[in-house]
Coordinates of C-alpha atoms in Angstrom, one line a residue:
Chain K
X1 CA 18.9 -20.4 -16.4
X2 CA 18.9 -22.1 -13.1
X3 CA 20.7 -20.8 -10.0
X4 CA 22.8 -22.8 -7.6
X5 CA 23.5 -22.4 -3.8
X6 CA 26.7 -20.9 -4.8
X7 CA 24.9 -18.2 -6.7
X8 CA 22.6 -17.7 -3.7
X9 CA 25.8 -17.2 -1.5
X10 CA 27.3 -14.7 -4.0
X11 CA 23.9 -12.7 -4.0
X12 CA 23.6 -12.8 -0.4
X13 CA 27.0 -11.2 0.1
X14 CA 26.1 -8.4 -2.3
X15 CA 22.9 -7.9 -0.3
X16 CA 25.0 -7.9 2.9
X17 CA 23.0 -10.9 4.3
X18 CA 24.2 -13.9 6.3
X19 CA 22.1 -17.0 5.5
X20 CA 21.9 -20.2 7.4
X21 CA 22.4 -23.5 5.4
X22 CA 18.6 -23.9 5.7
X23 CA 18.0 -20.5 4.3
X24 CA 20.4 -21.1 1.5
X25 CA 18.7 -24.2 0.4
X26 CA 15.1 -22.7 0.7
X27 CA 16.1 -19.6 -1.2
X28 CA 17.9 -21.6 -3.9
X29 CA 14.6 -23.6 -4.4
X30 CA 12.2 -20.6 -4.2
X31 CA 14.2 -18.1 -6.4
X32 CA 14.4 -20.9 -9.1
X33 CA 10.8 -21.2 -9.3
X34 CA 10.2 -17.5 -9.2
X35 CA 12.9 -17.1 -11.9
X36 CA 11.4 -19.8 -14.0
X37 CA 8.0 -18.1 -13.8
X38 CA 9.7 -14.9 -14.9
X39 CA 10.9 -16.7 -18.1
X40 CA 7.5 -16.1 -19.3
X41 CA 8.5 -12.6 -20.2
X42 CA 10.6 -14.1 -23.0
X43 CA 7.7 -15.0 -24.9
X44 CA 7.2 -11.4 -25.7
X45 CA 9.3 -9.6 -28.2
X46 CA 10.5 -6.3 -26.8
X47 CA 13.2 -5.5 -29.2
X48 CA 11.7 -2.2 -30.4
X49 CA 10.1 -1.5 -27.0
X50 CA 11.5 1.6 -24.9
X51 CA 11.7 0.6 -21.2
X52 CA 9.5 2.4 -18.8
X53 CA 11.5 3.5 -15.7
X54 CA 8.6 5.8 -14.6
X55 CA 5.0 6.3 -15.5
X56 CA 5.1 10.0 -15.1
X57 CA 6.8 12.2 -17.7
X58 CA 9.4 13.8 -15.2
X59 CA 12.6 15.5 -16.0
X60 CA 15.1 16.8 -13.5
X61 CA 13.3 18.6 -10.7
X62 CA 15.3 21.7 -9.8
X63 CA 14.9 24.3 -7.0
X64 CA 16.7 27.5 -6.2
X65 CA 20.1 26.9 -4.4
X66 CA 19.1 28.6 -1.2
X67 CA 19.8 27.4 2.3
X68 CA 16.9 25.9 4.0
X69 CA 16.3 24.7 7.6
X70 CA 17.5 21.2 8.3
X71 CA 17.0 18.9 11.1
X72 CA 18.9 19.8 14.2
X73 CA 21.7 17.1 14.9
X74 CA 20.4 16.3 18.5
X75 CA 17.3 15.1 16.9
X76 CA 19.2 13.2 14.2
X77 CA 21.0 11.3 16.8
X78 CA 17.8 10.4 18.9
X79 CA 17.5 7.1 17.0
X80 CA 21.4 6.2 16.7
X81 CA 22.3 2.8 18.2
X82 CA 25.7 4.5 19.2
X83 CA 27.2 7.9 18.9
X84 CA 30.0 10.1 20.2
X85 CA 30.8 13.7 19.7
X86 CA 28.1 14.3 17.3
X87 CA 29.0 11.3 15.0
X88 CA 27.8 7.9 14.6
X89 CA 29.9 5.4 16.1
X90 CA 30.7 1.9 14.5
X91 CA 33.1 -0.8 15.1
X92 CA 36.5 -0.8 13.3
X93 CA 36.4 -0.6 9.7
X94 CA 39.8 -2.2 9.1
X95 CA 40.9 -5.0 11.3
Chain C
X1 CA -24.6 0.5 15.8
X2 CA -21.2 2.1 15.8
X3 CA -20.8 5.9 15.6
X4 CA -18.3 5.0 12.8
X5 CA -21.3 3.8 10.7
X6 CA -22.4 7.5 10.2
X7 CA -21.1 9.2 7.1
X8 CA -18.6 12.1 7.6
X9 CA -21.2 14.6 6.9
X10 CA -23.5 13.1 9.4
X11 CA -20.8 13.2 12.1
X12 CA -20.1 16.8 11.4
X13 CA -23.8 17.6 11.5
X14 CA -23.9 16.1 14.9
X15 CA -20.5 17.8 16.0
X16 CA -22.1 21.2 15.1
X17 CA -25.5 20.5 16.8
X18 CA -23.3 19.5 19.9
X19 CA -25.1 16.2 19.9
X20 CA -21.5 14.7 19.8
X21 CA -17.9 15.6 20.7
X22 CA -14.6 14.7 19.3
X23 CA -14.0 13.0 22.7
X24 CA -17.0 10.9 22.2
X25 CA -15.4 9.8 18.8
X26 CA -12.0 9.1 20.1
X27 CA -13.6 7.3 22.8
X28 CA -15.5 5.2 20.5
X29 CA -12.3 4.1 18.8
X30 CA -10.6 3.0 22.0
X31 CA -13.7 1.4 23.2
X32 CA -13.8 -0.7 20.1
X33 CA -10.2 -1.4 20.2
X34 CA -10.3 -2.6 23.8
X35 CA -13.2 -4.6 23.1
X36 CA -12.0 -6.6 20.0
X37 CA -8.5 -5.8 18.8
X38 CA -7.2 -8.7 20.9
X39 CA -8.9 -10.7 18.4
X40 CA -8.3 -8.6 15.4
X41 CA -4.8 -7.5 16.1
X42 CA -5.0 -4.6 13.8
X43 CA -2.8 -2.1 15.8
X44 CA 0.9 -2.3 16.6
X45 CA 1.0 1.0 18.5
X46 CA -1.6 3.1 20.1
X47 CA -1.4 6.8 21.0
X48 CA -4.5 7.1 23.6
X49 CA -2.9 10.1 25.5
X50 CA -2.0 11.9 22.4
X51 CA -5.3 11.3 20.7
X52 CA -7.3 12.4 23.9
X53 CA -5.3 15.6 24.0
X54 CA -6.1 16.2 20.3
X55 CA -9.7 15.7 21.0
X56 CA -9.8 18.0 23.7
X57 CA -8.0 20.8 21.6
X58 CA -10.4 20.1 18.8
X59 CA -13.6 20.2 21.2
X60 CA -12.4 23.7 22.2
X61 CA -12.2 24.7 18.7
X62 CA -15.9 23.4 18.4
X63 CA -16.7 25.8 21.3
X64 CA -14.9 29.0 20.1
X65 CA -16.1 28.5 16.6
X66 CA -12.6 28.5 14.9
X67 CA -12.4 27.3 11.3
X68 CA -12.4 23.6 11.2
X69 CA -10.5 21.2 8.8
X70 CA -12.0 19.0 6.2
X71 CA -11.6 15.8 8.4
X72 CA -12.5 17.4 11.6
X73 CA -12.6 15.2 14.8
X74 CA -12.3 11.9 12.8
X75 CA -10.2 9.2 14.4
X76 CA -7.7 7.7 12.1
X77 CA -5.3 4.9 12.1
X78 CA -2.1 5.2 10.1
X79 CA -0.2 2.1 8.4
X80 CA 2.9 1.6 10.2
X81 CA 5.1 2.6 7.1
X82 CA 4.3 6.3 7.3
X83 CA 6.4 8.2 9.8
X84 CA 4.8 9.8 12.6
X85 CA 6.7 12.3 14.8
X86 CA 7.3 10.8 18.3
X87 CA 5.1 7.8 17.5
X88 CA 6.9 4.3 17.0
X89 CA 7.0 3.5 13.3
X90 CA 8.1 0.0 12.7
X91 CA 7.0 -1.1 9.0
X92 CA 6.2 -4.5 11.2
X93 CA 9.7 -5.2 11.1
X94 CA 12.1 -6.2 14.0
X95 CA 14.6 -4.0 12.4
X96 CA 12.7 -1.0 13.3
X97 CA 11.1 -2.2 16.4
X98 CA 12.6 0.8 18.4
X99 CA 12.4 3.4 15.7
X100 CA 10.7 6.7 16.7
X101 CA 10.5 9.2 13.9
X102 CA 11.6 12.9 14.3
X103 CA 9.2 14.0 11.6
X104 CA 5.8 13.4 10.0
X105 CA 5.2 12.0 6.6
X106 CA 3.5 14.8 4.5
X107 CA 0.1 12.7 4.5
X108 CA 0.2 12.4 8.1
X109 CA 0.9 16.2 8.4
X110 CA -2.0 16.9 6.0
X111 CA -4.3 14.8 8.0
X112 CA -3.4 16.8 11.2
X113 CA -3.9 20.0 9.4
X114 CA -7.4 18.8 8.3
X115 CA -8.2 18.2 12.2
X116 CA -8.3 14.4 12.2
X117 CA -7.1 12.5 15.2
X118 CA -4.3 9.8 15.2
X119 CA -5.3 6.8 17.0
X120 CA -2.4 4.7 16.5
X121 CA -0.3 2.7 13.8
X122 CA -1.5 -0.4 12.1
X123 CA -0.2 -3.6 11.2
X124 CA 1.1 -4.7 7.8
X125 CA 3.3 -7.3 5.8
X126 CA 6.8 -6.5 6.9
X127 CA 8.1 -3.4 4.8
X128 CA 4.7 -3.9 2.9
X129 CA 6.0 -7.1 1.2
X130 CA 2.8 -9.6 1.1
X131 CA -0.8 -10.0 0.6
X132 CA -2.0 -11.5 3.9
X133 CA -0.3 -9.7 6.9
X134 CA 1.2 -13.0 7.9
X135 CA 4.6 -11.4 7.0
X136 CA 4.4 -8.9 10.0
X137 CA 7.1 -9.8 12.3
X138 CA 4.8 -8.8 15.3
X139 CA 1.4 -10.5 14.8
X140 CA -1.0 -11.6 12.0
X141 CA -4.1 -9.4 11.6
X142 CA -7.2 -11.4 11.4
X143 CA -10.2 -10.7 9.0
X144 CA -13.1 -9.3 10.9
X145 CA -15.7 -11.4 8.8
X146 CA -13.9 -14.7 9.7
X147 CA -11.3 -14.7 12.4
X148 CA -9.7 -17.8 10.8
X149 CA -9.0 -15.9 7.6
X150 CA -6.4 -13.3 6.5
X151 CA -7.5 -9.6 6.0
X152 CA -5.3 -9.4 3.0
X153 CA -2.1 -7.0 2.8
X154 CA 0.0 -5.5 2.9
X155 CA -2.2 -2.9 4.3
X156 CA -4.2 -5.6 6.3
X157 CA -4.4 -3.6 9.7
X158 CA -5.8 -0.6 7.7
X159 CA -8.7 -2.7 6.2
X160 CA -9.5 -4.7 9.2
X161 CA -9.4 -1.7 11.5
X162 CA -12.0 0.2 9.3
X163 CA -14.3 -3.0 9.0
X164 CA -14.1 -3.7 12.7
X165 CA -15.0 -0.2 13.7
X166 CA -11.7 0.5 15.4
X167 CA -11.0 3.6 13.4
X168 CA -13.3 5.9 11.5
X169 CA -10.8 5.7 8.5
X170 CA -7.3 4.8 7.7
X171 CA -4.4 5.4 5.6
X172 CA -2.8 2.4 3.5
X173 CA -0.2 2.4 0.9
X174 CA -0.5 0.4 -2.4
X175 CA 2.5 -1.0 -4.5
X176 CA 1.1 -3.8 -6.2
X177 CA -2.5 -3.9 -4.7
X178 CA -1.9 -3.4 -1.1
X179 CA -4.9 -1.1 -0.4
X180 CA -7.3 -2.5 -2.9
X181 CA -6.9 -6.2 -2.1
X182 CA -7.4 -5.9 1.7
X183 CA -10.2 -3.6 1.2
X184 CA -11.9 -6.2 -1.1
X185 CA -11.2 -9.0 1.4
X186 CA -12.6 -7.0 4.4
X187 CA -15.5 -5.2 2.8
X188 CA -14.4 -1.8 2.8
X189 CA -13.6 1.0 0.2
X190 CA -9.9 1.3 -0.7
X191 CA -8.4 3.9 -3.2
X192 CA -5.1 3.8 -4.8
X193 CA -4.6 7.2 -6.3
X194 CA -2.6 7.9 -9.5
X195 CA 1.2 7.4 -9.0
X196 CA 2.5 10.9 -7.9
X197 CA -1.1 12.2 -6.6
X198 CA -0.3 11.9 -3.0
X199 CA 3.4 12.8 -1.8
X200 CA 5.4 9.8 -0.8
X201 CA 7.5 11.9 1.8
X202 CA 7.8 9.9 4.8
X203 CA 6.4 6.7 3.5
X204 CA 9.1 4.1 4.1
X205 CA 10.2 3.1 0.5
X206 CA 9.4 -0.2 -0.9
X207 CA 9.2 0.1 -4.8
X208 CA 9.7 3.9 -5.4
X209 CA 8.2 3.9 -9.1
X210 CA 5.1 2.0 -7.7
X211 CA 4.3 3.2 -4.1
X212 CA 1.3 5.5 -3.5
X213 CA -0.6 6.3 -0.4
X214 CA -4.5 6.1 -0.1
X215 CA -7.6 6.0 2.0
X216 CA -9.5 3.2 3.4
X217 CA -13.0 4.1 4.4
X218 CA -16.5 2.5 5.0
X219 CA -17.9 4.5 2.0
X220 CA -17.0 6.1 -1.3
X221 CA -18.0 9.6 -0.1
X222 CA -15.5 9.5 2.8
X223 CA -12.9 8.4 0.5
X224 CA -13.4 11.4 -1.6
X225 CA -13.1 13.5 1.5
X226 CA -9.8 12.0 2.6
X227 CA -8.3 12.2 -0.8
X228 CA -9.1 15.8 -1.1
X229 CA -7.3 16.2 2.2
X230 CA -4.0 14.3 1.4
X231 CA -3.6 15.0 -2.5
X232 CA -1.3 17.5 -4.1
X233 CA 2.1 18.6 -5.0
X234 CA 4.9 18.3 -2.5
X235 CA 8.2 19.8 -3.0
X236 CA 9.9 17.2 -0.5
X237 CA 8.7 14.3 -3.1
X238 CA 10.3 14.9 -6.5
X239 CA 8.1 12.3 -7.9
X240 CA 4.8 13.9 -6.7
X241 CA 2.8 15.4 -9.5
X242 CA 2.4 19.1 -10.1
X243 CA -1.2 18.7 -11.5
X244 CA -4.1 20.5 -10.1
X245 CA -6.2 18.7 -7.6
X246 CA -9.8 18.1 -8.7
X247 CA -12.8 18.9 -6.3
X248 CA -13.6 15.1 -5.6
X249 CA -16.4 15.7 -3.4
X250 CA -18.5 17.6 -6.0
X251 CA -17.6 14.9 -8.5
X252 CA -19.9 12.5 -6.7
X253 CA -23.1 13.6 -8.8
X254 CA -24.8 10.1 -8.8
X255 CA -25.1 10.3 -12.6
X256 CA -23.1 7.9 -14.7
X257 CA -25.5 7.8 -17.7
X258 CA -23.6 7.2 -20.9
X259 CA -20.4 6.1 -18.8
X260 CA -18.4 3.9 -21.1
X261 CA -17.0 0.8 -19.2
X262 CA -14.5 -1.6 -20.4
X263 CA -14.4 -5.1 -18.9
X264 CA -11.3 -7.1 -19.6
X265 CA -11.9 -10.5 -20.5
X266 CA -8.5 -11.5 -18.9
X267 CA -9.9 -10.3 -15.5
X268 CA -12.8 -12.7 -15.6
X269 CA -10.7 -15.6 -16.5
X270 CA -9.7 -18.1 -13.9
X271 CA -11.2 -16.5 -11.0
X272 CA -13.6 -17.9 -8.4
X273 CA -17.0 -18.4 -10.1
X274 CA -18.8 -16.8 -7.2
X275 CA -16.7 -13.9 -7.4
X276 CA -17.3 -13.6 -11.0
X277 CA -21.1 -13.8 -10.6
X278 CA -20.9 -11.1 -8.0
X279 CA -19.0 -8.9 -10.3
X280 CA -21.3 -9.4 -13.3
X281 CA -24.4 -8.6 -11.0
X282 CA -22.7 -5.3 -10.1
X283 CA -22.3 -4.6 -13.9
X284 CA -26.0 -5.1 -14.3
X285 CA -26.7 -2.5 -11.6
X286 CA -24.3 -0.1 -13.4
X287 CA -26.2 -0.7 -16.5
X288 CA -29.4 -0.1 -14.8
X289 CA -28.0 3.4 -14.1
X290 CA -27.3 4.2 -17.7
X291 CA -23.7 3.0 -18.1
X292 CA -22.8 0.9 -21.0
X293 CA -20.1 -1.9 -20.8
X294 CA -18.2 -3.8 -23.3
X295 CA -15.8 -6.8 -23.1
X296 CA -12.2 -5.7 -24.1
X297 CA -8.8 -7.5 -24.0
X298 CA -5.7 -6.3 -22.1
X299 CA -3.4 -8.8 -23.8
X300 CA -0.3 -8.3 -21.7
X301 CA -2.2 -8.9 -18.2
X302 CA -0.7 -12.4 -17.9
X303 CA 2.7 -10.9 -18.2
X304 CA 2.2 -8.5 -15.3
X305 CA 3.0 -10.4 -12.1
X306 CA 6.4 -11.6 -13.5
X307 CA 7.5 -8.3 -14.4
X308 CA 6.1 -6.7 -11.2
X309 CA 8.1 -9.0 -8.9
X310 CA 11.3 -8.5 -10.9
X311 CA 10.7 -4.6 -10.6
X312 CA 9.5 -4.2 -7.3
X313 CA 12.0 -6.5 -5.9
X314 CA 14.8 -4.8 -7.6
X315 CA 13.7 -1.5 -6.4
X316 CA 13.4 -2.9 -2.7
X317 CA 16.8 -4.3 -2.9
X318 CA 18.1 -1.0 -3.5
X319 CA 15.8 1.0 -1.0
X320 CA 16.4 -1.4 1.8
X321 CA 20.1 -1.2 1.6
X322 CA 19.7 1.9 3.8
X323 CA 19.1 -0.4 6.8
X324 CA 22.4 -0.9 7.9
X325 CA 22.3 -0.7 11.7
X326 CA 24.4 2.5 11.7
X327 CA 22.1 5.4 12.0
X328 CA 18.8 4.1 13.4
X329 CA 17.1 0.6 13.9
X330 CA 18.3 -2.3 15.8
X331 CA 21.9 -3.0 15.7
X332 CA 23.4 -6.4 16.1
X333 CA 25.5 -7.0 19.2
X334 CA 29.2 -8.0 19.1
X335 CA 29.9 -7.3 15.6
X336 CA 33.6 -7.5 15.1
X337 CA 33.9 -4.9 12.2
X338 CA 31.7 -2.7 10.2
X339 CA 31.1 -5.3 7.5
X340 CA 29.9 -7.8 10.4
X341 CA 27.8 -5.2 11.7
X342 CA 25.9 -4.7 8.4
X343 CA 25.5 -8.4 7.7
X344 CA 24.5 -9.3 11.3
X345 CA 22.1 -6.4 11.7
X346 CA 20.4 -7.1 8.5
X347 CA 20.2 -10.9 8.9
X348 CA 18.6 -10.6 12.4
X349 CA 16.3 -7.6 11.5
X350 CA 14.7 -8.8 8.4
X351 CA 12.1 -11.6 8.1
X352 CA 12.0 -14.3 5.4
X353 CA 9.9 -12.6 2.8
X354 CA 11.9 -9.3 3.0
X355 CA 15.1 -11.3 2.5
X356 CA 13.7 -13.3 -0.4
X357 CA 12.9 -10.1 -2.1
X358 CA 16.1 -8.5 -1.5
X359 CA 17.7 -11.7 -2.8
X360 CA 15.6 -11.7 -6.0
X361 CA 16.2 -8.0 -6.5
X362 CA 19.7 -8.1 -6.0
X363 CA 20.0 -11.0 -8.4
X364 CA 18.0 -9.4 -11.2
X365 CA 20.2 -6.2 -10.9
X366 CA 23.5 -8.1 -10.7
X367 CA 26.1 -7.9 -13.3
X368 CA 25.3 -10.2 -16.2
X369 CA 21.5 -10.6 -15.4
X370 CA 20.4 -6.8 -15.5
X371 CA 19.3 -7.0 -19.3
X372 CA 17.7 -10.5 -19.1
X373 CA 15.5 -9.5 -16.0
X374 CA 15.2 -5.9 -15.0
X375 CA 15.5 -4.2 -18.4
X376 CA 13.0 -6.8 -19.8
X377 CA 10.5 -6.3 -17.0
X378 CA 10.8 -2.5 -17.7
X379 CA 10.1 -3.2 -21.4
X380 CA 7.2 -5.3 -20.5
X381 CA 5.9 -2.6 -18.2
X382 CA 5.7 -0.4 -21.2
X383 CA 3.5 -3.0 -23.1
X384 CA 1.2 -3.2 -20.1
X385 CA 0.8 0.6 -19.9
X386 CA 0.0 0.8 -23.5
X387 CA -2.8 -1.8 -23.1
X388 CA -4.5 0.8 -20.6
X389 CA -3.6 3.8 -22.7
X390 CA -5.3 2.1 -25.7
X391 CA -8.5 1.2 -23.8
X392 CA -8.8 4.7 -22.2
X393 CA -9.0 6.1 -25.7
X394 CA -12.4 4.5 -26.0
X395 CA -13.7 4.0 -22.5
X396 CA -14.0 6.2 -19.3
X397 CA -13.2 3.2 -16.8
X398 CA -12.2 -0.1 -16.8
X399 CA -14.0 -2.6 -14.4
X400 CA -13.4 -5.9 -13.1
X401 CA -13.0 -7.8 -9.7
X402 CA -10.3 -6.6 -7.3
X403 CA -9.0 -9.9 -6.4
X404 CA -9.6 -13.6 -7.9
X405 CA -10.9 -15.0 -4.7
X406 CA -12.3 -14.1 -1.2
X407 CA -10.0 -13.9 1.7
X408 CA -8.1 -17.3 2.3
X409 CA -7.5 -19.0 5.7
X410 CA -4.5 -18.0 7.6
X411 CA -1.5 -20.3 7.0
X412 CA -2.9 -21.7 3.7
X413 CA -0.4 -20.1 1.3
X414 CA 2.7 -19.0 3.7
X415 CA 5.0 -21.9 2.3
X416 CA 4.3 -21.0 -1.3
X417 CA 5.5 -17.6 -2.3
X418 CA 4.6 -17.8 -6.1
X419 CA 0.8 -18.7 -5.3
X420 CA 0.8 -15.8 -2.9
X421 CA 2.1 -13.4 -5.4
X422 CA -0.7 -14.6 -7.9
X423 CA -3.5 -13.1 -5.5
X424 CA -2.3 -9.8 -6.9
X425 CA -2.9 -10.5 -10.6
X426 CA -5.9 -8.1 -11.0
X427 CA -4.3 -5.3 -9.2
X428 CA -0.7 -5.3 -10.3
X429 CA -1.2 -4.3 -13.9
X430 CA -2.9 -1.2 -12.7
X431 CA 0.0 -0.4 -10.5
X432 CA 2.4 -0.9 -13.4
X433 CA 0.5 1.4 -15.6
X434 CA 0.4 4.1 -12.5
X435 CA -3.6 4.8 -12.9
X436 CA -5.9 5.2 -10.0
X437 CA -8.2 2.5 -9.1
X438 CA -10.5 1.8 -6.1
X439 CA -12.2 -1.4 -4.6
X440 CA -15.8 -1.0 -3.6
X441 CA -17.8 -3.8 -1.8
X442 CA -20.2 -5.4 -4.3
X443 CA -21.6 -8.4 -2.4
X444 CA -20.5 -11.7 -0.8
X445 CA -19.5 -15.1 -1.8
X446 CA -20.0 -17.7 0.9
X447 CA -20.3 -14.7 3.4
X448 CA -17.1 -13.3 2.6
X449 CA -16.9 -9.8 1.0
X450 CA -16.1 -9.5 -2.8
X451 CA -14.7 -6.2 -4.2
X452 CA -15.4 -4.4 -7.4
X453 CA -12.4 -2.8 -8.9
X454 CA -12.8 0.4 -10.7
X455 CA -9.8 1.8 -12.7
X456 CA -9.6 5.3 -14.1
X457 CA -7.4 7.4 -16.5
X458 CA -4.3 9.0 -14.7
X459 CA -5.3 11.8 -12.6
X460 CA -9.0 11.2 -13.1
X461 CA -10.0 9.9 -9.6
X462 CA -13.2 11.9 -9.9
X463 CA -14.6 9.5 -12.4
X464 CA -13.8 6.4 -10.6
X465 CA -15.2 8.0 -7.2
X466 CA -18.4 9.1 -9.2
X467 CA -18.9 5.6 -10.7
X468 CA -18.2 3.8 -7.3
X469 CA -20.5 6.3 -5.4
X470 CA -23.4 6.0 -7.9
X471 CA -23.2 2.2 -7.5
X472 CA -23.0 2.3 -3.7
X473 CA -26.0 4.6 -3.4
X474 CA -28.0 2.0 -5.3
X475 CA -26.9 -1.1 -3.4
X476 CA -26.6 -2.1 0.3
X477 CA -23.6 -4.2 0.4
X478 CA -21.5 -1.5 2.1
X479 CA -24.0 -1.2 5.1
X480 CA -23.4 -4.8 6.0
X481 CA -21.2 -5.3 9.1
X482 CA -19.3 -8.3 10.5
X483 CA -20.5 -9.8 13.9
X484 CA -17.9 -9.2 16.3

């Protein structure tokens, strides 16, 4: 499998990144070389091997459904780039 | 000699004897930083006012005879990916260059409860992605043993600050070797605990199934003290382990008679011959102390780097989607609509390595490729973990080098991501298996420090600390200091 600049453009859109022409070319080359190296994994037969999502044997972690203290909203907005009336403000979602 | 060359217990004895104050210790840190951090560039943010105020409070405690915490009075530097209330936390990224956290990470809170004093925040590769600190968007940290070389990474600032005497100890984080490899390059002790041993709450997530916080110190005993203070279950991290915390300090008996050591042949292949010789010499020391070692095989070692970069990048691409320029961080100006705002903020805020990993991870998780890359890598992770499980049925610890070489020159690998990734070939398998490991100084090759990696069973930090401590008290390497 080898990836093209078009694939890189598609993935960049999924990742919400704008890439310059130069970045597109560099990433195409570098991702191809990394993915080519990753092909190495196909030397191993993993048909009957279970996937490890996590090393600890965890099942769902539950807690009592009780109200606890949460962060005060004035603190939450301290780092907000823009806010108004207790809400994060962003530009228009629809044109 | 620096005050920071004293062991924790020696410092505490001097504090109790009133030969020393916490203010003196904090003064020592800032004097060292003032004298040499311009050259080392380990710190991104300093909190001198906060540290001096904390020192005065602790000195009062000394007078009043109140109960004192385990790490009383010790100046600590924190890797800049752990949030610190009111103290800028950047992850060495432009995206977070203005971010002022509103709470403390659990590990930071535990250090405060143990009465240590936060000096400042330490440089790292941006979002912990890298092995040289050259991916910091602010500055490259330099290796105190040779300023033309990298300190390693991603916790390069954490290792360099300890080696340069700019903090008594530091916290780092390790995803694929990010505590152990810089500890090796800088000639200090670095411990990555078992996955889940230390809470990740407040650690800015890179790869959630791998990330773990741990100490960087000048000696093994101090590492045991710091781990004692930060280990334990935390209800705020659902992946923290509800397993009893051992007494790490009393585990340091000095006795390793009969210890069974496995040395994987794969860990000695293709490494720098001088590094190999240094490690073999360390094994002879352990043998002289009554341990026995045998060569074993961890057959899936060669697949670890490929599996790791797919898994870690996939997790990173998901974790870093939170950086959208809406709630915190640097927002791009003049975005026409919300989608532009996401695109522009992320494109301006992230550096090249972060973008590369987001791209790789997004690709590996994207429709049509998930099975071929992500799922395949998770299955290979199982095989790698089995290598460790089987070895630990017969052996107490696994030992090898921490890194295949000593610290490399700045700029020598920046254009070749794959070569850079291969520096982590001996630390990554351990991370995938989730088991604990530490790097302890074991000598020098051409004047540069070499680290010995001691790997243990899950939740058996006691045995690796005991082994490293026994080695350390019979050798002098950890006492050598760079000339600065």
